[in-house]
Amino acid sequence: MSIRQYSNEMIQIRKLRPEDLPGLEWGGELAHFRNIFSQTYQQYQTGEAVMWVAEHPPTGIIAQVFIQLGKPSIGSGNGDLRVYLFGFRVREAYRNLGLGSRILKMVEEDLKQQGYRWVTLNVSQDNPAARRLYERFGYRVVGVEPGRWSYIDHQGRRIQVNEPAFRMEKKLDSGE
């Protein structure tokens, strides 16, 4: 049976459990992000972040998205609570099946229930499909980011990233 024949009901979207951490690496494909996963998990444990996964029982973790929980916007004067969405990935074989939309909808509903009003994210300028997904959900481009950042990989090397991005945001209670 091919992946496309599996029903979406077989895929469970849920918050990350500690035993899921190794599965975030997708069999080594994302091992270089191990330290990022670990740091985000530490923030998750202290309530500063949320980590969501989609699991397909025969395969394991097939999608992931992380949320950096924010505080009232500095200088906004209105106390709006913001979050930053990052690390949103769907394994290639599971793309274009509606999974990204399901995850984004679930994450947004959870954030609304927690009182968050704004979601901010960066999407690579080289990823028009992801940008279209966010636009369908009411996100709008509010700026351009140089996308220069670095991280320490699983072998202790500093990796420099240059990924120009569009900064996008959405007001969660706007009905968009």
mmCIF file of C-alpha atoms in Angstrom:
data_model
loop_
_atom_site.group_PDB
_atom_site.id
_atom_site.type_symbol
_atom_site.label_atom_id
_atom_site.label_comp_id
_atom_site.label_asym_id
_atom_site.label_seq_id
_atom_site.Cartn_x
_atom_site.Cartn_y
_atom_site.Cartn_z
ATOM 1 C CA MET A 1 0.000 0.000 0.000
ATOM 2 C CA SER A 2 1.384 3.411 -0.928
ATOM 3 C CA ILE A 3 1.504 6.382 1.425
ATOM 4 C CA ARG A 4 -1.122 8.160 -0.671
ATOM 5 C CA GLN A 5 -3.569 5.343 0.044
ATOM 6 C CA TYR A 6 -3.383 5.778 3.812
ATOM 7 C CA SER A 7 -6.207 7.784 5.282
ATOM 8 C CA ASN A 8 -5.524 10.903 7.295
ATOM 9 C CA GLU A 9 -7.215 9.233 10.268
ATOM 10 C CA MET A 10 -4.170 6.985 10.632
ATOM 11 C CA ILE A 11 -2.046 10.051 11.310
ATOM 12 C CA GLN A 12 -2.136 11.349 14.876
ATOM 13 C CA ILE A 13 -1.297 15.008 15.518
ATOM 14 C CA ARG A 14 -0.274 15.648 19.116
ATOM 15 C CA LYS A 15 2.138 17.403 21.394
ATOM 16 C CA LEU A 16 5.572 15.864 21.618
ATOM 17 C CA ARG A 17 6.380 13.235 24.232
ATOM 18 C CA PRO A 18 9.943 12.703 25.528
ATOM 19 C CA GLU A 19 10.267 9.385 23.701
ATOM 20 C CA ASP A 20 9.589 11.206 20.397
ATOM 21 C CA LEU A 21 12.854 13.177 20.478
ATOM 22 C CA PRO A 22 14.934 10.645 18.492
ATOM 23 C CA GLY A 23 12.137 10.408 15.911
ATOM 24 C CA LEU A 24 12.467 14.118 15.141
ATOM 25 C CA GLU A 25 15.697 13.248 13.334
ATOM 26 C CA TRP A 26 13.834 11.176 10.722
ATOM 27 C CA GLY A 27 16.293 8.310 10.689
ATOM 28 C CA GLY A 28 19.341 10.587 10.611
ATOM 29 C CA GLU A 29 18.112 12.975 7.901
ATOM 30 C CA LEU A 30 17.782 15.774 10.463
ATOM 31 C CA ALA A 31 20.461 14.632 12.938
ATOM 32 C CA HIS A 32 22.311 17.909 12.379
ATOM 33 C CA PHE A 33 19.413 19.648 14.192
ATOM 34 C CA ARG A 34 19.744 17.437 17.294
ATOM 35 C CA ASN A 35 20.936 20.305 19.507
ATOM 36 C CA ILE A 36 18.124 22.573 18.314
ATOM 37 C CA PHE A 37 15.619 19.841 19.110
ATOM 38 C CA SER A 38 17.170 19.406 22.555
ATOM 39 C CA GLN A 39 17.190 23.142 23.321
ATOM 40 C CA THR A 40 13.593 23.528 22.157
ATOM 41 C CA TYR A 41 12.594 20.537 24.273
ATOM 42 C CA GLN A 42 14.170 22.189 27.336
ATOM 43 C CA GLN A 43 12.087 25.293 26.608
ATOM 44 C CA TYR A 44 9.037 23.059 26.162
ATOM 45 C CA GLN A 45 9.612 21.598 29.635
ATOM 46 C CA THR A 46 9.722 25.094 31.172
ATOM 47 C CA GLY A 47 6.614 26.292 29.331
ATOM 48 C CA GLU A 48 8.474 28.602 26.965
ATOM 49 C CA ALA A 49 7.770 26.519 23.856
ATOM 50 C CA VAL A 50 5.391 23.927 22.483
ATOM 51 C CA MET A 51 6.402 21.068 20.205
ATOM 52 C CA TRP A 52 3.861 19.343 17.973
ATOM 53 C CA VAL A 53 4.342 16.192 15.917
ATOM 54 C CA ALA A 54 2.355 14.127 13.464
ATOM 55 C CA GLU A 55 2.856 10.408 13.797
ATOM 56 C CA HIS A 56 2.040 7.725 11.268
ATOM 57 C CA PRO A 57 2.249 4.484 13.264
ATOM 58 C CA PRO A 58 4.092 2.357 10.694
ATOM 59 C CA THR A 59 6.586 5.148 9.921
ATOM 60 C CA GLY A 60 6.945 7.207 13.098
ATOM 61 C CA ILE A 61 7.197 10.986 13.249
ATOM 62 C CA ILE A 62 6.339 12.399 9.821
ATOM 63 C CA ALA A 63 5.850 16.079 10.646
ATOM 64 C CA GLN A 64 6.892 18.551 13.304
ATOM 65 C CA VAL A 65 6.313 22.151 14.248
ATOM 66 C CA PHE A 66 7.661 24.156 17.153
ATOM 67 C CA ILE A 67 6.208 27.243 18.792
ATOM 68 C CA GLN A 68 8.222 29.737 20.797
ATOM 69 C CA LEU A 69 5.713 31.167 23.237
ATOM 70 C CA GLY A 70 5.879 34.891 23.593
ATOM 71 C CA LYS A 71 5.081 37.613 26.007
ATOM 72 C CA PRO A 72 3.090 40.784 25.435
ATOM 73 C CA SER A 73 4.482 42.663 22.454
ATOM 74 C CA ILE A 74 7.091 45.211 23.428
ATOM 75 C CA GLY A 75 5.980 48.651 22.383
ATOM 76 C CA SER A 76 2.585 47.491 21.145
ATOM 77 C CA GLY A 77 0.813 49.059 24.079
ATOM 78 C CA ASN A 78 -2.029 46.579 23.779
ATOM 79 C CA GLY A 79 -0.594 43.551 25.556
ATOM 80 C CA ASP A 80 -1.180 41.198 22.607
ATOM 81 C CA LEU A 81 0.397 37.813 23.219
ATOM 82 C CA ARG A 82 2.571 36.624 20.325
ATOM 83 C CA VAL A 83 4.203 33.354 19.372
ATOM 84 C CA TYR A 84 6.866 32.461 16.851
ATOM 85 C CA LEU A 85 6.262 29.347 14.730
ATOM 86 C CA PHE A 86 9.368 27.554 13.441
ATOM 87 C CA GLY A 87 10.715 24.176 12.410
ATOM 88 C CA PHE A 88 7.527 23.287 10.508
ATOM 89 C CA ARG A 89 8.450 20.243 8.444
ATOM 90 C CA VAL A 90 6.518 17.471 6.747
ATOM 91 C CA ARG A 91 8.413 14.474 5.410
ATOM 92 C CA GLU A 92 8.516 14.643 1.655
ATOM 93 C CA ALA A 93 6.464 11.475 1.083
ATOM 94 C CA TYR A 94 3.617 12.968 3.160
ATOM 95 C CA ARG A 95 3.455 16.382 1.503
ATOM 96 C CA ASN A 96 0.449 17.545 -0.530
ATOM 97 C CA LEU A 97 -1.924 15.306 1.403
ATOM 98 C CA GLY A 98 -3.432 18.072 3.560
ATOM 99 C CA LEU A 99 -1.311 17.227 6.587
ATOM 100 C CA GLY A 100 0.305 20.667 6.844
ATOM 101 C CA SER A 101 -3.139 22.277 6.833
ATOM 102 C CA ARG A 102 -4.403 19.898 9.521
ATOM 103 C CA ILE A 103 -1.411 20.642 11.731
ATOM 104 C CA LEU A 104 -1.595 24.403 11.267
ATOM 105 C CA LYS A 105 -5.316 24.443 12.045
ATOM 106 C CA MET A 106 -4.820 22.385 15.212
ATOM 107 C CA VAL A 107 -1.882 24.504 16.388
ATOM 108 C CA GLU A 108 -3.766 27.752 15.799
ATOM 109 C CA GLU A 109 -6.827 26.509 17.707
ATOM 110 C CA ASP A 110 -4.637 25.496 20.635
ATOM 111 C CA LEU A 111 -2.897 28.867 20.661
ATOM 112 C CA LYS A 112 -6.232 30.735 20.577
ATOM 113 C CA GLN A 113 -7.464 28.711 23.554
ATOM 114 C CA GLN A 114 -4.329 29.716 25.447
ATOM 115 C CA GLY A 115 -5.005 33.396 24.734
ATOM 116 C CA TYR A 116 -2.348 34.033 22.107
ATOM 117 C CA ARG A 117 -3.433 36.535 19.489
ATOM 118 C CA TRP A 118 -0.593 36.733 16.964
ATOM 119 C CA VAL A 119 1.570 34.181 15.163
ATOM 120 C CA THR A 120 4.796 35.250 13.486
ATOM 121 C CA LEU A 121 6.947 33.038 11.285
ATOM 122 C CA ASN A 122 9.637 33.168 8.659
ATOM 123 C CA VAL A 123 9.236 31.238 5.429
ATOM 124 C CA SER A 124 12.133 30.705 3.068
ATOM 125 C CA GLN A 125 11.941 32.721 -0.116
ATOM 126 C CA ASP A 126 12.827 29.453 -1.866
ATOM 127 C CA ASN A 127 9.690 27.708 -0.552
ATOM 128 C CA PRO A 128 6.683 29.091 -2.448
ATOM 129 C CA ALA A 129 4.515 26.085 -1.532
ATOM 130 C CA ALA A 130 4.885 26.834 2.187
ATOM 131 C CA ARG A 131 4.200 30.507 1.588
ATOM 132 C CA ARG A 132 0.983 29.606 -0.284
ATOM 133 C CA LEU A 133 -0.102 27.403 2.639
ATOM 134 C CA TYR A 134 0.377 30.237 5.112
ATOM 135 C CA GLU A 135 -1.386 32.709 2.820
ATOM 136 C CA ARG A 136 -4.387 30.352 2.536
ATOM 137 C CA PHE A 137 -4.549 30.488 6.334
ATOM 138 C CA GLY A 138 -4.546 34.290 6.373
ATOM 139 C CA TYR A 139 -0.874 35.017 7.045
ATOM 140 C CA ARG A 140 0.531 38.057 5.307
ATOM 141 C CA VAL A 141 4.046 39.104 4.476
ATOM 142 C CA VAL A 142 5.119 41.957 6.737
ATOM 143 C CA GLY A 143 8.814 42.097 5.882
ATOM 144 C CA VAL A 144 11.899 40.430 4.541
ATOM 145 C CA GLU A 145 14.466 38.741 6.763
ATOM 146 C CA PRO A 146 18.094 38.142 5.765
ATOM 147 C CA GLY A 147 17.848 34.618 7.180
ATOM 148 C CA ARG A 148 21.384 34.520 8.524
ATOM 149 C CA TRP A 149 21.739 32.363 11.604
ATOM 150 C CA SER A 150 23.896 29.576 12.943
ATOM 151 C CA TYR A 151 23.664 26.516 15.140
ATOM 152 C CA ILE A 152 25.898 23.820 16.565
ATOM 153 C CA ASP A 153 25.275 20.490 14.842
ATOM 154 C CA HIS A 154 25.332 17.011 16.411
ATOM 155 C CA GLN A 155 29.098 16.772 15.772
ATOM 156 C CA GLY A 156 29.882 20.051 17.525
ATOM 157 C CA ARG A 157 30.426 22.089 14.358
ATOM 158 C CA ARG A 158 29.012 25.576 13.947
ATOM 159 C CA ILE A 159 26.816 25.633 10.852
ATOM 160 C CA GLN A 160 26.147 28.973 9.177
ATOM 161 C CA VAL A 161 22.780 29.297 7.451
ATOM 162 C CA ASN A 162 21.925 31.859 4.808
ATOM 163 C CA GLU A 163 18.261 31.432 3.954
ATOM 164 C CA PRO A 164 16.536 34.698 2.976
ATOM 165 C CA ALA A 165 12.969 34.608 4.208
ATOM 166 C CA PHE A 166 9.683 36.437 4.233
ATOM 167 C CA ARG A 167 8.442 37.449 7.688
ATOM 168 C CA MET A 168 4.746 36.595 7.917
ATOM 169 C CA GLU A 169 2.178 37.126 10.626
ATOM 170 C CA LYS A 170 -1.444 36.499 11.408
ATOM 171 C CA LYS A 171 -3.828 37.797 14.018
ATOM 172 C CA LEU A 172 -5.517 34.688 15.395
ATOM 173 C CA ASP A 173 -8.795 36.235 16.476
ATOM 174 C CA SER A 174 -9.323 38.132 13.226
ATOM 175 C CA GLY A 175 -11.475 35.424 11.651
ATOM 176 C CA GLU A 176 -9.070 35.064 8.748
#
